[in-house]
CSV table of C-alpha atoms in Angstrom, one decimal:
chain,number,residue,atom,x,y,z
A,1,MET,CA,136.6,129.1,105.7
A,2,GLY,CA,140.3,129.1,106.4
A,3,ASP,CA,142.2,125.8,105.9
A,4,GLY,CA,142.8,125.8,109.6
A,5,ASN,CA,139.1,125.4,110.2
A,6,ALA,CA,138.7,122.5,107.4
A,7,ILE,CA,137.6,119.1,108.4
A,8,ILE,CA,139.6,117.4,105.9
A,9,LYS,CA,141.6,119.1,102.9
A,10,MET,CA,142.4,117.9,99.2
A,11,ASP,CA,144.3,119.1,96.2
A,12,LEU,CA,141.7,120.8,94.0
A,13,GLY,CA,144.3,121.2,91.0
A,14,LYS,CA,143.5,117.7,89.8
A,15,PHE,CA,139.5,118.4,89.4
A,16,SER,CA,137.8,119.7,86.6
A,17,LYS,CA,136.1,123.1,87.3
A,18,PRO,CA,132.4,121.8,87.8
A,19,ALA,CA,134.1,119.2,90.4
A,20,THR,CA,136.2,121.8,92.1
A,21,VAL,CA,133.2,124.1,92.4
A,22,LEU,CA,131.1,120.9,93.8
A,23,ILE,CA,133.6,120.5,96.4
A,24,GLN,CA,133.5,124.5,97.3
A,25,LYS,CA,129.8,124.2,97.6
A,26,VAL,CA,129.8,121.2,99.9
A,27,ALA,CA,132.6,122.9,101.9
A,28,GLY,CA,130.8,126.1,102.4
A,29,ALA,CA,127.2,124.1,103.3
A,30,ILE,CA,128.8,121.7,105.9
A,31,GLY,CA,132.2,122.5,106.3
A,32,LEU,CA,133.8,119.6,104.4
A,33,LEU,CA,137.3,119.8,102.6
A,34,TYR,CA,139.8,117.3,101.3
A,35,GLU,CA,142.9,115.9,101.8
A,36,PRO,CA,145.3,114.7,98.8
A,37,THR,CA,145.0,111.1,99.2
A,38,HIS,CA,142.8,108.7,101.3
A,39,LEU,CA,145.5,107.9,103.6
A,40,ARG,CA,146.3,110.8,104.9
A,41,ARG,CA,143.0,111.3,105.9
A,42,LYS,CA,142.2,108.3,107.2
A,43,ALA,CA,145.4,108.5,109.7
A,44,ARG,CA,144.5,112.2,110.5
A,45,ALA,CA,141.0,111.3,111.5
A,46,GLN,CA,142.7,108.3,113.6
A,47,ALA,CA,145.0,110.6,115.0
A,48,ASP,CA,142.2,112.7,116.3
A,49,VAL,CA,140.2,109.8,117.3
A,50,ASN,CA,143.3,108.9,119.7
A,51,LYS,CA,143.4,112.0,121.0
A,52,ILE,CA,140.1,112.6,122.3
A,53,LYS,CA,140.3,109.0,123.6
A,54,ALA,CA,143.4,110.0,125.8
A,55,ILE,CA,141.7,112.9,127.1
A,56,ALA,CA,138.9,111.4,127.8
A,57,LYS,CA,140.6,109.1,130.0
A,58,LEU,CA,142.2,111.7,131.9
A,59,GLU,CA,139.4,114.1,132.4
A,60,LEU,CA,135.9,112.0,132.0
A,61,GLY,CA,134.5,109.0,134.1
A,62,GLU,CA,133.7,105.5,132.6
A,63,LEU,CA,130.2,106.4,131.3
A,64,GLU,CA,131.1,109.6,129.8
A,65,GLN,CA,134.1,108.0,128.1
A,66,ARG,CA,131.9,105.4,126.5
A,67,ALA,CA,129.3,108.2,125.5
A,68,LEU,CA,132.2,110.0,123.7
A,69,GLN,CA,133.6,107.1,122.0
A,70,ARG,CA,130.2,106.2,120.6
A,71,LEU,CA,129.7,109.9,119.1
A,72,VAL,CA,133.3,109.7,117.7
A,73,SER,CA,132.5,106.4,115.9
A,74,GLN,CA,129.2,108.0,114.8
A,75,GLU,CA,130.6,111.0,113.5
A,76,VAL,CA,133.6,109.2,111.7
A,77,ARG,CA,131.1,107.0,109.9
A,78,LYS,CA,128.9,109.8,109.0
A,79,GLN,CA,132.1,111.7,107.4
A,80,GLU,CA,133.2,108.4,105.4
A,81,ASN,CA,129.7,108.4,103.5
A,82,ILE,CA,129.9,112.1,103.0
A,83,GLU,CA,133.0,111.8,101.5
A,84,SER,CA,132.0,108.5,99.6
A,85,ILE,CA,128.9,110.2,98.1
A,86,VAL,CA,130.9,113.5,96.9
A,87,SER,CA,133.6,111.4,95.2
A,88,GLU,CA,130.8,109.3,93.3
A,89,ALA,CA,128.8,112.3,92.5
A,90,ILE,CA,131.9,113.8,91.0
A,91,GLU,CA,132.0,110.9,88.8
A,92,PHE,CA,128.8,111.4,87.4
A,93,LEU,CA,129.4,115.4,86.5
A,94,PRO,CA,129.2,116.7,83.2
A,95,GLU,CA,131.5,119.5,82.2
A,96,ASN,CA,128.3,121.7,81.5
A,97,ALA,CA,127.0,121.2,84.8
A,98,GLN,CA,125.9,124.5,86.6
A,99,VAL,CA,127.3,123.9,89.9
A,100,GLU,CA,127.7,127.8,90.6
A,101,GLU,CA,124.1,128.0,91.2
A,102,LEU,CA,124.1,125.1,93.4
A,103,ASN,CA,122.3,126.2,96.5
A,104,GLU,CA,124.2,125.5,99.8
A,105,ASP,CA,121.4,125.2,101.7
A,106,TRP,CA,119.7,122.3,99.9
A,107,VAL,CA,123.5,120.8,99.9
A,108,ALA,CA,123.3,121.0,103.6
A,109,TYR,CA,119.4,119.9,103.8
A,110,MET,CA,120.7,116.8,101.4
A,111,PHE,CA,123.3,115.5,103.8
A,112,LYS,CA,121.4,115.7,107.0
A,113,GLN,CA,119.1,113.1,104.9
A,114,CYS,CA,122.0,110.6,103.8
A,115,ASP,CA,125.1,110.7,106.1
A,116,THR,CA,124.0,107.8,107.9
A,117,VAL,CA,123.7,105.5,104.6
A,118,SER,CA,126.3,103.1,104.4
A,119,ASP,CA,124.7,100.8,102.0
A,120,THR,CA,126.7,101.1,98.4
A,121,GLN,CA,123.8,101.1,96.0
A,122,MET,CA,121.7,103.7,98.4
A,123,ARG,CA,124.8,105.9,98.5
A,124,SER,CA,125.7,105.7,94.7
A,125,LEU,CA,121.5,106.6,94.7
A,126,TRP,CA,122.4,109.9,96.8
A,127,ALA,CA,125.6,110.7,94.4
A,128,LYS,CA,123.2,110.7,91.5
A,129,ILE,CA,121.1,113.1,93.0
A,130,LEU,CA,123.7,115.2,94.2
A,131,ALA,CA,125.5,115.4,90.6
A,132,ALA,CA,121.8,115.5,88.8
A,133,GLU,CA,121.2,118.8,90.9
A,134,SER,CA,124.4,120.3,90.5
A,135,THR,CA,124.1,119.9,86.8
A,136,SER,CA,120.4,121.4,87.1
A,137,PRO,CA,119.8,123.3,90.2
A,138,GLY,CA,116.3,122.9,91.5
A,139,LYS,CA,115.6,119.5,89.8
A,140,PHE,CA,115.1,118.0,93.2
A,141,SER,CA,112.7,119.2,95.9
A,142,LYS,CA,113.5,118.8,99.6
A,143,ARG,CA,110.4,116.7,99.6
A,144,THR,CA,112.1,114.4,97.4
A,145,LEU,CA,115.2,114.3,99.6
A,146,ASN,CA,112.6,113.3,102.8
A,147,PHE,CA,111.0,110.6,100.9
A,148,LEU,CA,114.6,109.3,99.5
A,149,SER,CA,116.0,109.3,103.5
A,150,GLY,CA,113.0,106.8,104.1
A,151,LEU,CA,113.7,104.6,101.1
A,152,SER,CA,114.8,101.2,101.8
A,153,GLN,CA,117.1,99.4,99.5
A,154,SER,CA,114.5,96.7,98.5
A,155,GLU,CA,111.9,99.6,97.7
A,156,ALA,CA,114.7,101.4,95.3
A,157,GLU,CA,115.3,97.9,93.5
A,158,LEU,CA,111.6,97.6,93.0
A,159,PHE,CA,111.3,101.2,91.4
A,160,THR,CA,114.7,100.4,89.3
A,161,ALA,CA,113.0,97.1,88.0
A,162,LEU,CA,109.9,99.4,86.8
A,163,GLY,CA,112.4,101.7,85.2
A,164,ALA,CA,112.8,99.0,82.5
A,165,TYR,CA,109.1,99.4,81.2
A,166,VAL,CA,110.3,103.0,81.2
A,167,TRP,CA,109.9,105.3,77.5
A,168,GLN,CA,110.3,108.9,76.8
A,169,ARG,CA,108.5,111.3,75.0
A,170,GLU,CA,109.8,114.9,74.6
A,171,ASP,CA,111.8,114.5,78.0
A,172,SER,CA,108.6,113.0,79.8
A,173,PRO,CA,109.0,109.4,81.3
A,174,LEU,CA,106.1,107.5,80.4
A,175,ALA,CA,105.7,104.0,82.2
A,176,VAL,CA,104.1,101.4,79.4
A,177,VAL,CA,102.8,98.7,81.7
A,178,ARG,CA,99.8,96.8,80.3
A,179,ARG,CA,97.9,93.7,81.4
A,180,LEU,CA,100.1,92.9,84.5
A,181,ASN,CA,97.4,89.7,85.5
A,182,GLU,CA,98.0,88.2,82.0
A,183,THR,CA,101.4,88.9,81.2
A,184,THR,CA,103.3,88.3,84.7
A,185,SER,CA,104.8,85.0,86.1
A,186,LEU,CA,105.7,84.8,89.4
A,187,LYS,CA,109.2,85.1,88.6
A,188,ASP,CA,108.6,88.6,87.1
A,189,VAL,CA,109.9,91.5,89.4
A,190,ILE,CA,106.8,94.0,88.5
A,191,ASN,CA,103.4,92.0,89.1
A,192,GLY,CA,100.5,93.1,90.6
A,193,SER,CA,101.8,92.8,94.4
A,194,SER,CA,104.8,95.3,93.4
A,195,ILE,CA,102.7,97.9,91.7
A,196,LEU,CA,100.4,98.5,94.5
A,197,GLN,CA,103.5,98.9,96.8
A,198,LEU,CA,105.2,101.6,94.2
A,199,GLN,CA,101.8,102.9,94.3
A,200,SER,CA,101.8,103.1,98.2
A,201,LEU,CA,104.9,105.1,98.1
A,202,GLY,CA,103.5,107.5,95.9
A,203,LEU,CA,105.8,106.8,92.8
A,204,ILE,CA,102.9,105.6,90.6
A,205,THR,CA,99.4,105.8,89.8
A,206,TYR,CA,98.0,102.4,89.1
A,207,GLN,CA,94.4,102.0,87.1
A,208,HIS,CA,93.5,98.7,86.1
A,209,ASP,CA,90.3,99.1,84.5
A,210,LEU,CA,90.5,102.5,83.0
A,211,GLY,CA,94.2,103.0,82.2
A,212,PHE,CA,95.8,106.0,80.9
A,213,SER,CA,96.2,107.8,77.7
A,214,LEU,CA,97.8,110.5,75.5
A,215,LEU,CA,95.3,112.8,74.6
A,216,GLU,CA,94.7,114.8,71.3
A,217,VAL,CA,97.8,113.1,69.6
A,218,SER,CA,97.9,114.5,66.0
A,219,GLY,CA,101.0,113.8,63.8
A,220,PRO,CA,103.8,111.2,64.1
A,221,GLN,CA,105.2,111.1,67.5
A,222,LYS,CA,108.8,110.2,68.7
A,223,PHE,CA,109.2,108.0,71.5
A,224,TYR,CA,112.5,106.5,72.8
A,225,TYR,CA,113.2,103.4,74.8
A,226,PHE,CA,117.0,103.8,76.0
A,227,ASP,CA,118.8,103.5,73.0
A,228,ARG,CA,115.7,102.6,70.7
A,229,GLU,CA,113.3,105.3,69.0
A,230,ILE,CA,110.3,104.9,67.2
A,231,VAL,CA,107.7,106.9,65.4
A,232,ILE,CA,103.9,106.2,66.0
A,233,ASP,CA,101.2,107.4,63.8
A,234,LEU,CA,97.7,107.6,64.5
A,235,SER,CA,96.5,108.4,61.4
A,236,ASP,CA,95.2,105.0,60.6
A,237,ALA,CA,93.6,104.5,64.1
A,238,SER,CA,89.9,105.8,65.4
A,239,GLY,CA,90.6,108.6,67.9
A,240,SER,CA,93.3,110.7,68.7
A,241,GLU,CA,94.3,109.1,72.2
A,242,LEU,CA,97.3,107.1,72.4
A,243,ASP,CA,97.1,104.1,74.7
A,244,VAL,CA,100.2,104.0,77.2
A,245,GLY,CA,98.9,101.1,79.6
A,246,GLU,CA,97.7,100.8,83.5
A,247,VAL,CA,100.7,102.9,85.5
A,248,ALA,CA,101.7,106.4,85.2
A,249,LEU,CA,104.7,108.0,87.3
A,250,THR,CA,103.7,110.5,89.5
A,251,THR,CA,105.7,113.8,89.6
A,252,LEU,CA,107.9,112.2,92.2
A,253,GLY,CA,108.7,108.6,90.4
A,254,ALA,CA,109.4,111.0,87.2
A,255,GLU,CA,112.0,112.8,89.3
A,256,LEU,CA,113.4,109.4,90.3
A,257,TRP,CA,113.4,107.7,87.3
A,258,GLU,CA,116.4,109.7,85.6
A,259,ILE,CA,119.0,108.3,88.5
A,260,CYS,CA,117.5,105.2,89.4
A,261,GLY,CA,119.8,103.2,87.0
A,262,ALA,CA,117.2,101.5,85.2
A,263,GLN,CA,118.7,99.1,82.5
A,264,PRO,CA,116.7,98.0,79.3
A,265,ASN,CA,114.6,94.7,79.0
A,266,TYR,CA,114.2,94.6,75.3
A,267,SER,CA,111.2,92.1,75.6
A,268,HIS,CA,109.2,94.8,77.2
A,269,TYR,CA,110.1,96.7,74.2
A,270,TYR,CA,108.8,94.6,71.6
A,271,MET,CA,105.8,93.7,73.6
A,272,ALA,CA,104.9,97.3,73.7
A,273,VAL,CA,105.1,98.1,69.9
A,274,VAL,CA,103.3,94.8,69.2
A,275,GLU,CA,100.3,96.3,71.2
A,276,TRP,CA,100.4,99.4,69.9
A,277,ARG,CA,100.5,97.7,66.4
A,278,LYS,CA,97.4,95.8,67.3
A,279,ARG,CA,95.8,99.0,68.2
A,280,GLY,CA,95.8,100.1,64.7
A,281,TYR,CA,98.8,102.9,65.7
A,282,ILE,CA,101.1,103.1,62.6
A,283,VAL,CA,104.7,102.3,64.6
A,284,SER,CA,108.0,102.9,62.6
A,285,GLU,CA,111.1,101.2,64.3
A,286,GLN,CA,114.0,104.1,63.5
């Protein structure tokens, strides 16, 4: 795409290689380039708006003028949202991101789902999606993008709260949630009601009576809770099943957990360790 056709331009020299490639990918997908400064960008956009308004007054009737002004306002808002998402995604990009393999059709599809999102937290979520997909192309499906486009801020916050219960084993996230009816209070965000809501969204599966277990576990197993590491050994326990509670992340939930921005709650960590020890597991904190 030549500079004359660019919607917005930017000096790419100040960016890392992954960031530069990402900007070029976005440009190829939706015709978006950047300008050196935000002020120049805003000034040019405003000049274009004023030009359109002037033409409209000369050539269009009152109804057409209002329709055109509405269209311009909508497109300016979309443009600002897109640029905010790209700018924030650049901040999340690691140096080893495989941006060259990022599919431009995927990029175009993503921005169709999020170009009207102006809430700061939700835009940040989309920026993390773009950065994660740029780092490992193929990580997020179009189905996931469709789901996110309909996710409300309150639903996103609820899932982020659940993230405080999530551990990792061999890069697989595990939601360790037990006995909700016994251990939660009215002030807890994660309770029976919110768990059912997350299940209805398709982010988790909830089995109050049966629960979930890792099968055929043998030998010491490493588990991680944010910056904490433990080793669980079932040698002294009966059987080879490791109980992990009443909740399991779905494939969709596991995808989104990585970018939900959850923070640790170490009371959940200690409750899980105590419960595992009660079941006869040997738990060693590293």
